[in-house]
């Protein structure tokens, strides 16, 4: 998702959305809807194709149908959430299944949201935008945390270096003081007053 420091979306792309549905008509409708709003849209017609597409080039968000042959949307979501490289991609389930069980299961497997078919265009756009913004902000927060962690590590290294230098200087000062005391003692043995020198 291309955004400026202020969080407004840049003009070239609102983000990349992967559509996963085995019904071409659904893909066409969603593709047109999202493309018109400036989103880069990619498509997959089944779960295994979706997993390959995500592995090759992770999208910013996935709109995922639940009922597909071979591998359903829940299985796709589980696979993506197990992978460290893809676990944080927001997944919005979009399905004709409107039972509470199906909706709850979508969240249990790691889904970010659930839209029932037939969907309203404005609702799809609002949810896509909200989840992309949330994902972007989470990544920015993580970048800041990583930056502060890195700076903290650098500060600790500097403190350790300064502490070692201070300890070395203290050790040298103590050695210097010991040498002076030894010299003063030798001078006294020779009958000389070190303070008169």
Coordinates of C-alpha atoms in Angstrom, one line a residue:
X1 CA 0.0 0.0 0.0
X2 CA 1.5 3.3 -1.1
X3 CA 1.0 6.0 1.5
X4 CA 2.6 9.2 2.5
X5 CA 3.9 10.1 5.9
X6 CA 0.6 11.7 6.7
X7 CA -1.2 8.4 6.0
X8 CA -3.0 9.6 2.9
X9 CA -3.0 7.2 0.1
X10 CA -0.8 7.9 -2.9
X11 CA -2.4 8.3 -6.3
X12 CA -0.6 5.4 -8.2
X13 CA -2.2 2.5 -6.1
X14 CA -4.3 2.2 -3.1
X15 CA -2.8 -1.2 -2.4
X16 CA -2.8 -4.7 -3.8
X17 CA -5.8 -7.0 -3.3
X18 CA -5.9 -10.7 -4.1
X19 CA -9.3 -11.9 -5.0
X20 CA -9.9 -15.6 -4.4
X21 CA -13.1 -17.1 -5.7
X22 CA -14.0 -20.1 -7.9
X23 CA -16.9 -18.1 -9.5
X24 CA -15.7 -15.9 -12.3
X25 CA -18.7 -13.6 -12.1
X26 CA -17.8 -12.7 -8.5
X27 CA -14.2 -12.1 -9.5
X28 CA -15.3 -9.8 -12.4
X29 CA -17.6 -7.7 -10.1
X30 CA -15.0 -7.3 -7.4
X31 CA -12.2 -6.7 -9.8
X32 CA -14.1 -3.9 -11.5
X33 CA -15.2 -2.4 -8.2
X34 CA -11.7 -2.3 -6.7
X35 CA -9.8 -1.4 -9.9
X36 CA -12.1 1.7 -10.3
X37 CA -11.0 2.8 -6.9
X38 CA -7.3 2.5 -7.7
X39 CA -6.5 -0.8 -6.2
X40 CA -4.2 -3.2 -8.0
X41 CA -6.2 -6.4 -8.3
X42 CA -4.9 -10.0 -8.7
X43 CA -7.0 -13.1 -9.0
X44 CA -7.0 -16.7 -8.1
X45 CA -9.7 -19.2 -8.8
X46 CA -8.8 -21.8 -6.1
X47 CA -7.0 -22.2 -2.8
X48 CA -3.8 -23.7 -4.1
X49 CA -3.5 -21.0 -6.8
X50 CA -4.0 -18.4 -4.1
X51 CA -1.2 -19.8 -1.9
X52 CA 1.2 -19.8 -4.9
X53 CA 0.2 -16.2 -5.7
X54 CA 0.8 -15.1 -2.2
X55 CA 4.1 -16.9 -2.0
X56 CA 5.3 -15.3 -5.2
X57 CA 4.2 -11.7 -4.3
X58 CA 2.3 -11.1 -1.1
X59 CA -0.7 -8.8 -1.5
X60 CA -1.7 -6.1 1.0
X61 CA -5.1 -7.7 1.5
X62 CA -7.0 -10.9 0.5
X63 CA -10.7 -11.2 -0.3
X64 CA -11.3 -14.9 0.1
X65 CA -14.4 -17.0 -0.7
X66 CA -15.2 -19.7 1.8
X67 CA -16.7 -22.5 -0.4
X68 CA -14.3 -23.6 -3.1
X69 CA -13.4 -27.1 -4.4
X70 CA -10.4 -29.0 -3.1
X71 CA -9.3 -26.4 -0.5
X72 CA -11.8 -24.1 1.1
X73 CA -11.2 -20.6 2.2
X74 CA -10.7 -21.6 5.9
X75 CA -7.9 -24.0 4.9
X76 CA -6.2 -21.3 2.8
X77 CA -6.4 -18.9 5.7
X78 CA -4.9 -21.4 8.1
X79 CA -2.0 -22.0 5.8
X80 CA -1.4 -18.3 5.4
X81 CA -1.5 -17.7 9.1
X82 CA 1.0 -20.5 9.8
X83 CA 3.6 -18.8 7.6
X84 CA 5.8 -16.1 9.2
X85 CA 5.9 -14.2 5.8
X86 CA 2.1 -14.1 5.4
X87 CA 0.5 -14.3 8.8
X88 CA -0.1 -10.5 9.0
X89 CA -1.9 -10.1 5.7
X90 CA -5.5 -9.1 6.4
X91 CA -8.0 -11.6 5.1
X92 CA -11.7 -10.7 4.5
X93 CA -13.9 -13.7 4.0
X94 CA -16.7 -13.1 1.5
X95 CA -19.3 -15.8 1.2
X96 CA -22.9 -16.7 0.6
X97 CA -22.7 -18.7 3.9
X98 CA -24.6 -16.5 6.3
X99 CA -24.8 -18.7 9.4
X100 CA -23.2 -17.5 12.6
X101 CA -21.1 -20.8 12.7
X102 CA -19.4 -19.9 9.4
X103 CA -18.7 -16.3 10.5
X104 CA -17.3 -17.4 13.9
X105 CA -15.1 -20.0 12.2
X106 CA -13.7 -17.4 9.8
X107 CA -12.4 -15.4 12.8
X108 CA -11.2 -18.5 14.6
X109 CA -8.9 -19.5 11.7
X110 CA -7.5 -16.0 11.5
X111 CA -9.8 -14.0 9.3
X112 CA -9.9 -10.2 9.8
X113 CA -13.5 -9.7 8.7
X114 CA -16.5 -11.4 7.1
X115 CA -18.8 -10.1 4.3
X116 CA -22.0 -11.9 3.3
X117 CA -23.0 -12.3 -0.3
X118 CA -24.8 -10.6 -1.9
X119 CA -22.5 -7.7 -0.8
X120 CA -23.0 -4.0 -1.1
X121 CA -20.2 -2.2 -3.0
X122 CA -19.8 0.6 -0.6
X123 CA -19.5 -1.9 2.3
X124 CA -16.8 -3.8 0.5
X125 CA -14.9 -0.7 -0.3
X126 CA -15.2 0.6 3.3
X127 CA -14.0 -2.6 4.8
X128 CA -11.1 -3.0 2.3
X129 CA -10.0 0.6 3.0
X130 CA -10.3 0.2 6.8
X131 CA -8.3 -3.1 6.9
X132 CA -5.6 -1.8 4.5
X133 CA -5.2 1.3 6.7
X134 CA -5.1 -0.8 9.9
X135 CA -2.4 -3.1 8.3
X136 CA -0.4 -0.1 7.1
X137 CA -0.5 1.5 10.6
X138 CA 0.5 -1.7 12.3
X139 CA 3.5 -2.0 9.9
X140 CA 4.4 1.6 10.7
X141 CA 4.2 1.0 14.4
X142 CA 6.4 -2.1 14.0
X143 CA 8.9 -0.1 12.0
X144 CA 9.1 2.5 14.7
X145 CA 9.5 -0.2 17.4
X146 CA 12.3 -1.8 15.3
X147 CA 13.9 1.6 14.9
X148 CA 13.8 2.4 18.6
X149 CA 15.0 -1.1 19.5
X150 CA 18.0 -0.6 17.1
X151 CA 18.7 2.8 18.6
X152 CA 18.4 1.3 22.1
X153 CA 21.0 -1.3 21.1
X154 CA 23.3 1.3 19.7
X155 CA 22.9 3.4 22.9
X156 CA 23.7 0.3 25.0
X157 CA 26.8 -0.4 22.9
X158 CA 28.0 3.2 23.3
X159 CA 27.4 3.1 27.1
X160 CA 29.3 -0.2 27.3
X161 CA 32.2 1.3 25.3
X162 CA 32.2 4.5 27.5
X163 CA 32.0 2.3 30.7
X164 CA 35.0 0.2 29.5
X165 CA 36.9 3.4 28.6
X166 CA 36.1 4.9 32.0
X167 CA 37.2 1.7 33.8
X168 CA 40.4 1.7 31.8
X169 CA 41.1 5.3 32.7
X170 CA 40.4 4.6 36.3
X171 CA 42.7 1.7 36.2
X172 CA 45.5 3.8 34.6
X173 CA 44.9 6.5 37.2
X174 CA 45.2 4.0 40.0
X175 CA 48.4 2.6 38.5
X176 CA 49.8 6.1 38.1
X177 CA 48.9 6.8 41.8
X178 CA 50.6 3.6 42.8
X179 CA 53.8 4.5 40.9
X180 CA 53.8 8.0 42.5
X181 CA 53.5 6.3 46.0
X182 CA 56.3 3.9 45.2
X183 CA 58.6 6.8 44.0
X184 CA 57.7 8.8 47.1
X185 CA 58.6 5.8 49.3
X186 CA 61.9 5.4 47.4
X187 CA 62.7 9.1 47.8
X188 CA 62.0 8.9 51.6
X189 CA 64.4 5.9 51.9
X190 CA 67.0 8.0 50.2
X191 CA 66.3 10.7 52.7
X192 CA 64.7 13.1 50.3
X193 CA 61.4 14.9 50.9
X194 CA 59.2 14.2 47.8
X195 CA 57.3 17.5 48.5
X196 CA 60.5 19.5 48.1
X197 CA 61.2 18.2 44.6

